[in-house]
Amino acid sequence: MASKGLLQTEELYKYILESSVFPREPEPLKELRDVTANHPRKLMATALDAGQIITMLLQLVNAKKTIEIGVFTGYSLLLTALSIPEDGKITAIDIDRDAYEIGLPIIKKAGVEHKINFVESEALPVLDQLLTDHENEGSYDYAFVDADKVNYWNYHERLLKLLKVGGIVVYDNTLWGGSVAKNENETPEFYRPGRHLTIEFNKQIAADSRVQISLAPFGDGITICKRIM
Ligand code: SAM
Ligand code: CA
């Protein structure tokens, strides 16, 4: 639940959660947070304020056919499954099935498991496989990318073929703890490789005329990207 320090103060982040996010958070998402709370990598879960705006985006674009890259215990996956219609689908890809299994009982209890096709794999070959079926081209409404930063541009190239014009992809962590706006020497060692990759990705996507973008300071920064051609 910790903020990534992008706002003026921790109190302000707490205020956003308490005044706006918690009162509207569906019960299954709360449960999923609870079962993730003891996980050593619990900080990987999607930020709650980012989750709230993503829920709205999913509904604004009437998302039905979707992709998620980077599932972990399933917070963003479950919010997607709760937001799309009964016959909506999510191809959810992660190299780690064990983390997914932690959230799975809650996903089942929420009655949305039938919308999810979990694929335990590196994401790139799965996207390439989807692209071998021409019916998939230009057919997806929405994608969420929250995995290995080194592949964000590779995902982008493939997702732009899979998304329909008007479809949306959201990239997570595009402010990388605020380090993108700091010098390398002010950046803790741990953040440095990700900082470099994120700065490069942000430059590339800003120069991509195929998409409309907004780098919005929810959570750790999300880039909302709409395919326009
Ligand atoms: N969106 C998740 C949530 O709301 O809890 C958090 C995802 S976590 C930040 C990143 C996930 O990406 C991890 O579960 C990791 O196993 C997965 N991952 C890392 N590299 C990957 C790759 N090359 N292909 C697929 N998944 C990958
Ligand atoms: Ca993330």
Coordinates of N, CA and C and ligand atoms in Angstrom, one line a residue:
M1 N 0.8 -1.2 0.0 CA 0.0 0.0 0.0 C 0.9 1.3 0.0
A2 N 2.2 1.1 0.2 CA 3.0 2.3 0.3 C 3.0 3.0 -1.1
S3 N 3.1 4.3 -1.0 CA 3.2 5.1 -2.2 C 4.6 5.0 -2.7
K4 N 4.8 5.3 -4.0 CA 6.2 5.3 -4.5 C 6.8 6.7 -4.4
G5 N 6.2 7.5 -3.5 CA 6.8 8.8 -3.2 C 6.6 9.8 -4.4
L6 N 5.7 9.6 -5.2 CA 5.5 10.5 -6.4 C 4.7 11.8 -6.0
L7 N 3.9 11.6 -5.0 CA 3.1 12.8 -4.5 C 3.9 13.6 -3.5
Q8 N 3.3 14.8 -3.2 CA 4.0 15.7 -2.3 C 4.3 15.0 -0.9
T9 N 3.3 14.3 -0.4 CA 3.5 13.6 0.9 C 2.9 12.3 0.9
E10 N 3.3 11.4 1.9 CA 2.7 10.1 2.1 C 1.2 10.3 2.5
E11 N 1.0 11.4 3.3 CA -0.3 11.7 3.8 C -1.3 11.9 2.7
L12 N -0.8 12.6 1.7 CA -1.7 12.8 0.5 C -2.1 11.5 -0.2
Y13 N -1.1 10.6 -0.3 CA -1.5 9.3 -0.9 C -2.5 8.6 -0.1
K14 N -2.2 8.6 1.3 CA -3.2 7.9 2.2 C -4.5 8.6 2.1
Y15 N -4.6 9.9 1.9 CA -5.9 10.5 1.8 C -6.6 10.1 0.5
I16 N -5.9 9.9 -0.6 CA -6.5 9.5 -1.8 C -7.1 8.1 -1.6
L17 N -6.3 7.2 -1.0 CA -6.8 5.8 -0.8 C -8.0 5.8 0.1
E18 N -7.9 6.6 1.2 CA -9.0 6.5 2.2 C -10.3 7.2 1.8
S19 N -10.1 8.3 1.0 CA -11.3 9.1 0.7 C -11.9 8.5 -0.6
S20 N -11.2 7.9 -1.5 CA -11.7 7.6 -2.8 C -11.6 6.1 -3.2
V21 N -10.5 5.5 -2.8 CA -10.3 4.1 -3.3 C -10.9 3.1 -2.4
F22 N -10.6 3.1 -1.1 CA -11.1 2.1 -0.2 C -12.7 2.0 -0.2
P23 N -13.3 3.2 -0.2 CA -14.8 3.1 -0.1 C -15.4 2.5 -1.3
R24 N -14.7 2.4 -2.4 CA -15.3 1.9 -3.7 C -14.7 0.5 -4.1
E25 N -13.7 0.0 -3.3 CA -13.0 -1.1 -3.8 C -13.8 -2.4 -3.6
P26 N -14.1 -3.2 -4.6 CA -14.9 -4.4 -4.5 C -14.3 -5.4 -3.5
E27 N -15.1 -6.1 -2.7 CA -14.7 -7.0 -1.7 C -13.7 -8.0 -2.2
P28 N -13.8 -8.6 -3.3 CA -12.8 -9.6 -3.7 C -11.4 -9.0 -3.9
L29 N -11.4 -7.7 -4.3 CA -10.1 -7.1 -4.4 C -9.4 -6.9 -3.1
K30 N -10.3 -6.5 -2.1 CA -9.7 -6.4 -0.7 C -9.2 -7.7 -0.2
E31 N -9.9 -8.8 -0.5 CA -9.5 -10.1 -0.1 C -8.2 -10.5 -0.8
L32 N -8.1 -10.1 -2.0 CA -6.8 -10.4 -2.8 C -5.6 -9.7 -2.2
R33 N -5.9 -8.5 -1.8 CA -4.8 -7.7 -1.1 C -4.4 -8.4 0.2
D34 N -5.4 -8.9 0.9 CA -5.1 -9.5 2.2 C -4.2 -10.7 2.0
V35 N -4.6 -11.6 1.0 CA -3.7 -12.8 0.8 C -2.4 -12.5 0.3
T36 N -2.2 -11.3 -0.3 CA -0.9 -10.9 -0.9 C 0.0 -10.2 0.2
A37 N -0.7 -9.8 1.3 CA 0.0 -9.0 2.3 C 1.2 -9.6 2.9
N38 N 1.2 -11.0 2.9 CA 2.4 -11.7 3.6 C 3.4 -12.1 2.5
H39 N 3.1 -11.9 1.3 CA 4.1 -12.3 0.2 C 5.4 -11.5 0.3
P40 N 6.5 -12.1 0.2 CA 7.8 -11.3 0.2 C 7.9 -10.2 -0.9
R41 N 7.2 -10.5 -2.0 CA 7.2 -9.5 -3.0 C 5.9 -8.7 -3.2
K42 N 5.3 -8.5 -2.0 CA 3.9 -7.9 -2.1 C 3.9 -6.5 -2.7
L43 N 5.1 -5.8 -2.7 CA 5.1 -4.5 -3.3 C 4.9 -4.5 -4.8
M44 N 5.0 -5.7 -5.4 CA 4.8 -5.8 -6.9 C 3.4 -5.5 -7.3
A45 N 2.4 -5.7 -6.4 CA 1.0 -5.6 -6.8 C 0.7 -4.2 -7.3
T46 N -0.2 -4.2 -8.2 CA -0.6 -2.9 -8.8 C -1.1 -1.9 -7.8
A47 N -0.7 -0.7 -7.9 CA -1.1 0.4 -6.9 C -2.6 0.5 -7.0
L48 N -3.2 0.8 -5.8 CA -4.6 0.8 -5.7 C -5.2 2.0 -6.5
D49 N -4.6 3.1 -6.4 CA -5.1 4.3 -7.2 C -5.0 4.1 -8.7
A50 N -4.0 3.4 -9.1 CA -3.8 3.0 -10.5 C -4.9 2.0 -10.9
G51 N -5.2 1.1 -10.0 CA -6.2 0.1 -10.3 C -7.6 0.8 -10.4
Q52 N -7.8 1.8 -9.7 CA -9.2 2.5 -9.8 C -9.3 3.1 -11.1
I53 N -8.3 3.8 -11.6 CA -8.5 4.5 -12.9 C -8.5 3.5 -14.1
I54 N -7.8 2.4 -13.9 CA -7.8 1.3 -14.9 C -9.2 0.7 -15.0
T55 N -9.9 0.5 -13.9 CA -11.2 0.0 -13.9 C -12.1 0.9 -14.7
M56 N -11.9 2.2 -14.5 CA -12.8 3.2 -15.3 C -12.4 3.1 -16.8
L57 N -11.2 3.0 -17.1 CA -10.8 2.9 -18.5 C -11.4 1.7 -19.2
L58 N -11.3 0.6 -18.5 CA -11.8 -0.7 -19.0 C -13.3 -0.5 -19.4
Q59 N -14.0 0.2 -18.5 CA -15.4 0.4 -18.8 C -15.7 1.4 -19.9
L60 N -14.8 2.5 -19.9 CA -15.0 3.5 -20.9 C -14.8 2.9 -22.3
V61 N -13.9 2.0 -22.5 CA -13.7 1.4 -23.8 C -14.5 0.1 -24.1
N62 N -15.4 -0.2 -23.1 CA -16.2 -1.4 -23.2 C -15.3 -2.6 -23.5
A63 N -14.2 -2.7 -22.8 CA -13.2 -3.8 -23.0 C -13.8 -5.2 -22.9
K64 N -13.6 -6.0 -23.8 CA -14.1 -7.4 -23.8 C -13.0 -8.4 -24.0
K65 N -12.2 -8.2 -25.0 CA -11.1 -9.1 -25.3 C -9.8 -8.4 -24.9
T66 N -9.1 -9.0 -23.9 CA -8.0 -8.3 -23.2 C -6.8 -9.2 -23.0
I67 N -5.7 -8.6 -22.7 CA -4.4 -9.3 -22.5 C -3.8 -8.7 -21.2
E68 N -3.2 -9.5 -20.4 CA -2.4 -9.0 -19.2 C -1.1 -9.7 -19.2
I69 N 0.0 -8.9 -19.2 CA 1.3 -9.4 -19.1 C 1.9 -9.0 -17.7
G70 N 2.1 -10.0 -16.8 CA 2.5 -9.8 -15.5 C 1.4 -9.8 -14.5
V71 N 1.1 -11.0 -14.0 CA -0.1 -11.3 -13.2 C 0.2 -11.2 -11.7
F72 N 1.3 -11.8 -11.3 CA 1.7 -12.0 -9.8 C 0.5 -12.6 -9.1
T73 N 0.0 -12.1 -8.0 CA -1.1 -12.8 -7.3 C -2.5 -12.4 -7.9
G74 N -2.5 -11.4 -8.8 CA -3.7 -11.2 -9.6 C -4.6 -10.0 -9.3
Y75 N -4.0 -9.0 -8.6 CA -4.8 -7.8 -8.3 C -5.4 -7.2 -9.6
S76 N -4.4 -6.8 -10.5 CA -4.9 -6.2 -11.7 C -5.7 -7.1 -12.6
L77 N -5.4 -8.4 -12.5 CA -6.2 -9.4 -13.3 C -7.6 -9.5 -12.8
L78 N -7.7 -9.5 -11.4 CA -9.1 -9.7 -10.9 C -9.9 -8.4 -11.2
L79 N -9.3 -7.2 -11.1 CA -10.1 -6.0 -11.3 C -10.5 -6.0 -12.8
T80 N -9.7 -6.5 -13.7 CA -10.0 -6.6 -15.1 C -11.2 -7.6 -15.3
A81 N -11.1 -8.7 -14.6 CA -12.1 -9.7 -14.8 C -13.5 -9.2 -14.2
L82 N -13.4 -8.4 -13.2 CA -14.6 -7.9 -12.6 C -15.2 -6.7 -13.5
S83 N -14.4 -6.1 -14.3 CA -14.8 -5.0 -15.1 C -15.4 -5.3 -16.5
I84 N -15.0 -6.4 -17.0 CA -15.4 -6.8 -18.4 C -16.7 -7.6 -18.3
P85 N -17.4 -7.7 -19.4 CA -18.7 -8.5 -19.4 C -18.5 -10.0 -19.1
E86 N -19.6 -10.6 -18.9 CA -19.6 -12.1 -18.6 C -18.9 -12.9 -19.7
D87 N -19.0 -12.5 -20.9 CA -18.4 -13.2 -22.0 C -17.0 -12.6 -22.4
G88 N -16.5 -11.7 -21.6 CA -15.2 -11.1 -21.8 C -14.1 -12.1 -21.6
K89 N -12.9 -11.8 -22.1 CA -11.8 -12.8 -22.0 C -10.5 -12.1 -21.7
I90 N -9.7 -12.7 -20.9 CA -8.4 -12.2 -20.6 C -7.3 -13.3 -20.8
T91 N -6.4 -13.0 -21.7 CA -5.2 -13.9 -21.8 C -4.2 -13.3 -20.8
A92 N -4.0 -14.1 -19.8 CA -3.1 -13.6 -18.7 C -1.8 -14.4 -18.7
I93 N -0.7 -13.6 -18.8 CA 0.6 -14.3 -19.0 C 1.5 -14.0 -17.9
D94 N 2.1 -15.0 -17.3 CA 3.2 -14.8 -16.3 C 4.1 -16.1 -16.3
I95 N 5.3 -15.9 -16.0 CA 6.3 -17.0 -15.9 C 6.1 -17.7 -14.6
D96 N 5.3 -17.1 -13.6 CA 5.2 -17.7 -12.3 C 3.8 -18.1 -12.0
R97 N 3.5 -19.4 -12.1 CA 2.1 -19.8 -11.8 C 1.9 -19.8 -10.3
D98 N 2.9 -20.0 -9.5 CA 2.7 -20.1 -8.0 C 2.1 -18.9 -7.4
A99 N 2.5 -17.7 -7.8 CA 1.9 -16.5 -7.3 C 0.4 -16.4 -7.7
Y100 N 0.2 -16.7 -9.0 CA -1.2 -16.7 -9.5 C -2.1 -17.6 -8.6
E101 N -1.6 -18.8 -8.2 CA -2.3 -19.8 -7.4 C -2.8 -19.2 -6.1
I102 N -2.0 -18.2 -5.6 CA -2.3 -17.6 -4.3 C -3.7 -16.8 -4.4
G103 N -3.8 -16.1 -5.5 CA -5.1 -15.3 -5.7 C -6.2 -16.1 -6.3
L104 N -5.9 -17.3 -6.9 CA -6.9 -18.0 -7.6 C -8.2 -18.4 -6.9
P105 N -8.1 -18.8 -5.6 CA -9.3 -19.1 -4.9 C -10.2 -17.9 -4.8
I106 N -9.7 -16.8 -4.7 CA -10.5 -15.5 -4.6 C -11.1 -15.2 -5.9
I107 N -10.4 -15.4 -7.0 CA -10.9 -15.2 -8.4 C -12.1 -16.2 -8.6
K108 N -11.9 -17.4 -8.1 CA -12.9 -18.5 -8.3 C -14.2 -18.1 -7.5
K109 N -14.0 -17.7 -6.3 CA -15.1 -17.3 -5.4 C -15.8 -16.1 -6.0
A110 N -15.1 -15.2 -6.7 CA -15.8 -14.0 -7.3 C -16.5 -14.4 -8.5
G111 N -16.4 -15.6 -9.0 CA -17.2 -16.1 -10.1 C -16.7 -15.6 -11.5
V112 N -15.4 -15.3 -11.6 CA -14.9 -14.7 -12.8 C -13.8 -15.5 -13.5
E113 N -13.5 -16.7 -12.9 CA -12.4 -17.5 -13.5 C -12.6 -17.9 -14.9
H114 N -13.9 -18.1 -15.3 CA -14.2 -18.5 -16.7 C -13.7 -17.4 -17.7
K115 N -13.5 -16.2 -17.3 CA -13.0 -15.2 -18.2 C -11.5 -15.2 -18.5
I116 N -10.8 -16.0 -17.7 CA -9.3 -16.0 -17.7 C -8.7 -17.2 -18.3
N117 N -7.8 -16.9 -19.2 CA -6.9 -18.0 -19.7 C -5.5 -17.7 -19.2
F118 N -5.1 -18.4 -18.2 CA -3.8 -18.1 -17.6 C -2.8 -18.9 -18.4
V119 N -1.7 -18.3 -18.9 CA -0.7 -19.0 -19.6 C 0.6 -18.8 -18.9
E120 N 1.2 -19.9 -18.4 CA 2.5 -19.8 -17.7 C 3.6 -19.9 -18.7
S121 N 4.2 -18.7 -18.9 CA 5.2 -18.6 -20.0 C 5.8 -17.2 -20.0
E122 N 6.9 -17.1 -20.6 CA 7.5 -15.8 -21.1 C 6.4 -15.2 -22.0
A123 N 6.2 -13.9 -21.9 CA 5.1 -13.2 -22.6 C 5.4 -13.1 -24.1
L124 N 6.7 -12.8 -24.5 CA 6.9 -12.6 -25.9 C 6.5 -13.7 -26.8
P125 N 6.9 -15.0 -26.6 CA 6.4 -16.0 -27.5 C 4.9 -16.2 -27.5
V126 N 4.2 -15.9 -26.4 CA 2.8 -16.0 -26.4 C 2.1 -15.0 -27.3
L127 N 2.7 -13.7 -27.3 CA 2.2 -12.7 -28.2 C 2.4 -13.1 -29.6
D128 N 3.7 -13.6 -29.9 CA 4.0 -14.0 -31.2 C 3.1 -15.1 -31.7
Q129 N 2.7 -16.0 -30.8 CA 1.8 -17.1 -31.1 C 0.4 -16.6 -31.5
L130 N 0.0 -15.6 -30.7 CA -1.3 -15.0 -31.0 C -1.3 -14.4 -32.3
L131 N -0.2 -13.8 -32.7 CA -0.1 -13.1 -34.0 C -0.1 -14.0 -35.2
T132 N 0.2 -15.3 -34.9 CA 0.2 -16.3 -36.1 C -1.3 -16.5 -36.6
D133 N -2.2 -16.2 -35.7 CA -3.7 -16.3 -36.1 C -4.1 -14.9 -36.6
H134 N -4.4 -14.8 -37.9 CA -4.7 -13.4 -38.4 C -6.0 -12.9 -37.8
E135 N -6.8 -13.8 -37.3 CA -8.1 -13.3 -36.7 C -7.8 -12.5 -35.4
N136 N -6.7 -12.7 -34.8 CA -6.3 -11.9 -33.6 C -5.9 -10.5 -33.9
E137 N -5.4 -10.3 -35.1 CA -4.9 -8.9 -35.5 C -6.0 -7.9 -35.3
G138 N -5.7 -6.8 -34.7 CA -6.7 -5.7 -34.5 C -7.9 -6.1 -33.8
S139 N -7.9 -7.1 -32.9 CA -9.1 -7.6 -32.3 C -9.2 -7.3 -30.8
Y140 N -8.1 -6.9 -30.2 CA -8.1 -6.7 -28.7 C -8.5 -5.3 -28.3
D141 N -9.3 -5.2 -27.3 CA -9.8 -3.9 -26.8 C -8.8 -3.2 -25.8
Y142 N -8.1 -4.1 -25.1 CA -7.3 -3.6 -23.9 C -6.1 -4.5 -23.6
A143 N -5.0 -3.9 -23.2 CA -3.9 -4.7 -22.6 C -3.3 -4.0 -21.5
F144 N -2.8 -4.8 -20.5 CA -2.1 -4.2 -19.4 C -0.7 -4.8 -19.3
V145 N 0.4 -4.0 -19.2 CA 1.7 -4.5 -19.2 C 2.4 -4.1 -17.9
D146 N 2.8 -5.1 -17.1 CA 3.3 -4.9 -15.8 C 4.3 -6.0 -15.5
A147 N 5.3 -6.2 -16.4 CA 6.3 -7.2 -16.3 C 7.7 -6.7 -16.5
D148 N 8.6 -7.5 -17.1 CA 10.0 -7.1 -17.3 C 10.1 -5.9 -18.2
K149 N 10.7 -4.8 -17.6 CA 10.8 -3.5 -18.2 C 11.6 -3.6 -19.5
V150 N 12.6 -4.5 -19.5 CA 13.5 -4.6 -20.7 C 12.7 -5.0 -22.0
N151 N 11.5 -5.6 -21.8 CA 10.8 -6.0 -23.0 C 9.6 -5.0 -23.3
Y152 N 9.5 -3.9 -22.6 CA 8.3 -3.1 -22.9 C 8.1 -2.7 -24.3
W153 N 9.2 -2.3 -25.0 CA 9.1 -1.9 -26.4 C 8.7 -3.1 -27.3
N154 N 9.3 -4.3 -27.0 CA 8.9 -5.5 -27.7 C 7.5 -5.8 -27.5
Y155 N 6.9 -5.6 -26.3 CA 5.5 -5.9 -26.1 C 4.7 -4.8 -26.9
H156 N 5.2 -3.6 -26.9 CA 4.4 -2.5 -27.5 C 4.3 -2.8 -29.0
E157 N 5.4 -3.3 -29.7 CA 5.3 -3.5 -31.1 C 4.3 -4.6 -31.4
R158 N 4.2 -5.6 -30.6 CA 3.3 -6.7 -30.8 C 1.8 -6.3 -30.4
L159 N 1.7 -5.6 -29.3 CA 0.4 -5.3 -28.9 C -0.3 -4.3 -29.8
L160 N 0.5 -3.4 -30.5 CA -0.1 -2.5 -31.5 C -0.7 -3.3 -32.7
K161 N -0.2 -4.5 -32.9 CA -0.8 -5.3 -34.0 C -2.1 -6.0 -33.5
L162 N -2.0 -6.4 -32.2 CA -3.2 -7.1 -31.6 C -4.4 -6.2 -31.3
L163 N -4.0 -5.0 -30.9 CA -5.1 -4.1 -30.4 C -5.9 -3.6 -31.7
K164 N -7.2 -3.3 -31.5 CA -7.9 -2.6 -32.5 C -7.6 -1.1 -32.5
V165 N -7.9 -0.4 -33.6 CA -7.7 1.0 -33.5 C -8.8 1.5 -32.5
G166 N -8.3 2.3 -31.6 CA -9.2 2.8 -30.5 C -9.0 2.0 -29.2
G167 N -8.3 0.8 -29.4 CA -8.0 0.0 -28.2 C -6.9 0.7 -27.4
I168 N -6.8 0.2 -26.1 CA -5.9 0.8 -25.1 C -4.9 -0.1 -24.5
V169 N -3.7 0.3 -24.4 CA -2.7 -0.5 -23.6 C -2.2 0.4 -22.5
V170 N -2.2 -0.1 -21.3 CA -1.6 0.6 -20.1 C -0.3 0.0 -19.7
Y171 N 0.7 0.8 -19.6 CA 2.0 0.4 -19.2 C 2.2 0.8 -17.7
D172 N 2.6 -0.1 -16.9 CA 2.8 0.3 -15.5 C 4.3 0.6 -15.2
N173 N 4.4 1.4 -14.1 CA 5.8 1.8 -13.6 C 6.6 2.7 -14.5
T174 N 5.9 3.6 -15.2 CA 6.6 4.4 -16.2 C 7.2 5.7 -15.6
L175 N 7.1 5.8 -14.2 CA 7.8 6.9 -13.6 C 8.9 6.3 -12.7
W176 N 8.9 5.0 -12.6 CA 10.0 4.2 -11.9 C 10.4 4.9 -10.6
G177 N 9.5 5.0 -9.7 CA 9.8 5.6 -8.4 C 10.3 7.0 -8.4
G178 N 10.0 7.7 -9.5 CA 10.4 9.1 -9.6 C 11.8 9.3 -10.1
S179 N 12.5 8.1 -10.3 CA 13.9 8.2 -10.7 C 14.1 8.7 -12.1
V180 N 13.1 8.7 -12.9 CA 13.2 9.2 -14.3 C 13.6 10.7 -14.4
A181 N 13.2 11.4 -13.3 CA 13.5 12.8 -13.3 C 14.7 13.2 -12.4
K182 N 15.4 12.1 -12.0 CA 16.6 12.4 -11.2 C 17.9 12.1 -12.0
N183 N 19.0 12.6 -11.5 CA 20.3 12.1 -12.1 C 20.6 10.7 -11.7
E184 N 21.4 10.1 -12.5 CA 21.8 8.7 -12.2 C 22.5 8.7 -10.8
N185 N 23.4 9.6 -10.5 CA 24.1 9.6 -9.2 C 23.2 9.8 -8.0
E186 N 22.0 10.4 -8.2 CA 21.0 10.6 -7.1 C 20.1 9.4 -6.9
T187 N 20.2 8.4 -7.9 CA 19.3 7.3 -7.9 C 19.9 6.1 -7.2
P188 N 19.2 5.5 -6.3 CA 19.7 4.3 -5.6 C 20.1 3.2 -6.6
E189 N 21.1 2.5 -6.3 CA 21.7 1.5 -7.2 C 20.6 0.6 -7.8
F190 N 19.7 0.2 -6.9 CA 18.6 -0.8 -7.3 C 17.7 -0.2 -8.4
Y191 N 17.5 1.1 -8.4 CA 16.6 1.7 -9.4 C 17.3 1.9 -10.8
R192 N 18.6 1.9 -10.8 CA 19.3 2.4 -12.0 C 19.0 1.7 -13.3
P193 N 19.1 0.4 -13.4 CA 18.8 -0.3 -14.7 C 17.4 0.1 -15.1
G194 N 16.4 0.0 -14.2 CA 15.0 0.3 -14.6 C 14.8 1.7 -15.0
R195 N 15.6 2.6 -14.3 CA 15.5 4.0 -14.7 C 15.9 4.3 -16.1
H196 N 17.0 3.7 -16.5 CA 17.5 3.8 -17.8 C 16.5 3.3 -18.9
L197 N 16.0 2.1 -18.6 CA 15.0 1.4 -19.5 C 13.7 2.2 -19.6
T198 N 13.3 2.8 -18.5 CA 12.0 3.5 -18.5 C 12.2 4.8 -19.2
I199 N 13.3 5.5 -19.0 CA 13.5 6.8 -19.8 C 13.5 6.5 -21.3
E200 N 14.2 5.4 -21.7 CA 14.2 5.1 -23.1 C 12.8 4.7 -23.7
F201 N 12.1 3.9 -22.9 CA 10.7 3.6 -23.3 C 9.8 4.8 -23.4
N202 N 9.9 5.7 -22.4 CA 9.1 6.9 -22.5 C 9.4 7.8 -23.7
K203 N 10.7 7.8 -24.0 CA 11.1 8.6 -25.2 C 10.5 8.0 -26.5
Q204 N 10.7 6.7 -26.6 CA 10.2 6.0 -27.8 C 8.7 6.1 -28.0
I205 N 8.0 6.0 -26.9 CA 6.5 6.0 -27.0 C 6.0 7.4 -27.3
A206 N 6.7 8.4 -26.8 CA 6.4 9.8 -27.1 C 6.5 10.1 -28.6
A207 N 7.5 9.4 -29.2 CA 7.7 9.7 -30.6 C 6.9 8.8 -31.6
D208 N 6.0 8.0 -31.0 CA 5.3 7.0 -31.8 C 4.0 7.6 -32.3
S209 N 3.9 7.9 -33.6 CA 2.7 8.6 -34.1 C 1.5 7.6 -34.2
R210 N 1.7 6.3 -34.0 CA 0.6 5.4 -34.1 C -0.3 5.5 -32.8
V211 N 0.1 6.2 -31.8 CA -0.6 6.1 -30.5 C -0.8 7.5 -30.0
Q212 N -1.9 7.7 -29.2 CA -2.1 8.8 -28.3 C -1.6 8.4 -26.9
I213 N -1.0 9.3 -26.2 CA -0.5 8.8 -24.8 C -0.8 9.8 -23.7
S214 N -0.8 9.3 -22.5 CA -0.8 10.1 -21.3 C 0.0 9.4 -20.2
L215 N 1.0 10.1 -19.8 CA 1.8 9.5 -18.7 C 1.2 10.1 -17.4
A216 N 0.5 9.3 -16.7 CA -0.3 9.8 -15.6 C 0.3 9.3 -14.3
P217 N 0.4 10.2 -13.3 CA 1.1 9.9 -12.0 C 0.2 9.1 -11.0
F218 N -0.4 8.1 -11.5 CA -1.1 7.1 -10.6 C -0.1 6.1 -10.2
G219 N -0.1 5.6 -8.9 CA 0.8 4.6 -8.5 C 2.2 5.0 -8.7
D220 N 2.9 4.1 -9.5 CA 4.3 4.4 -9.9 C 4.4 5.0 -11.3
G221 N 3.3 5.6 -11.7 CA 3.2 6.1 -13.1 C 2.7 5.1 -14.0
I222 N 1.6 5.5 -14.7 CA 1.1 4.6 -15.8 C 1.0 5.4 -17.1
T223 N 1.4 4.7 -18.2 CA 1.3 5.3 -19.5 C 0.0 4.7 -20.1
I224 N -1.0 5.6 -20.3 CA -2.2 5.1 -21.0 C -2.0 5.4 -22.5
C225 N -2.2 4.4 -23.3 CA -1.7 4.5 -24.7 C -2.9 4.0 -25.6
K226 N -3.4 4.9 -26.5 CA -4.5 4.5 -27.3 C -4.0 4.3 -28.8
R227 N -4.3 3.2 -29.4 CA -3.9 3.0 -30.8 C -4.8 3.9 -31.6
I228 N -4.2 4.8 -32.5 CA -5.0 5.7 -33.3 C -4.9 5.4 -34.8
M229 N -4.0 4.5 -35.2 CA -3.9 4.2 -36.6 C -3.3 2.8 -36.8
Ligands
SAM1 N1 0.0 -6.8 -12.2 C1 0.4 -7.6 -11.0 C2 -0.5 -7.3 -9.8 O1 -1.4 -6.5 -10.0 O2 -0.3 -7.9 -8.8 C3 1.9 -7.4 -10.7 C4 2.8 -7.9 -11.7 S1 4.5 -8.0 -11.0 C5 5.0 -6.4 -10.9 C6 5.4 -8.6 -12.4 C7 5.2 -10.0 -12.9 O3 5.7 -10.2 -14.1 C8 5.8 -11.1 -12.0 O4 4.7 -11.9 -11.5 C9 6.7 -11.8 -12.9 O5 6.7 -13.2 -12.7 C10 6.2 -11.5 -14.3 N2 7.2 -11.5 -15.3 C11 8.5 -11.1 -15.3 N3 9.1 -11.2 -16.5 C12 8.1 -11.8 -17.3 C13 8.2 -12.3 -18.6 N4 9.3 -12.2 -19.4 N5 7.0 -12.9 -19.2 C14 5.9 -13.0 -18.4 N6 5.9 -12.6 -17.1 C15 6.9 -12.0 -16.6
CA2 CA 3.9 -2.7 -11.4

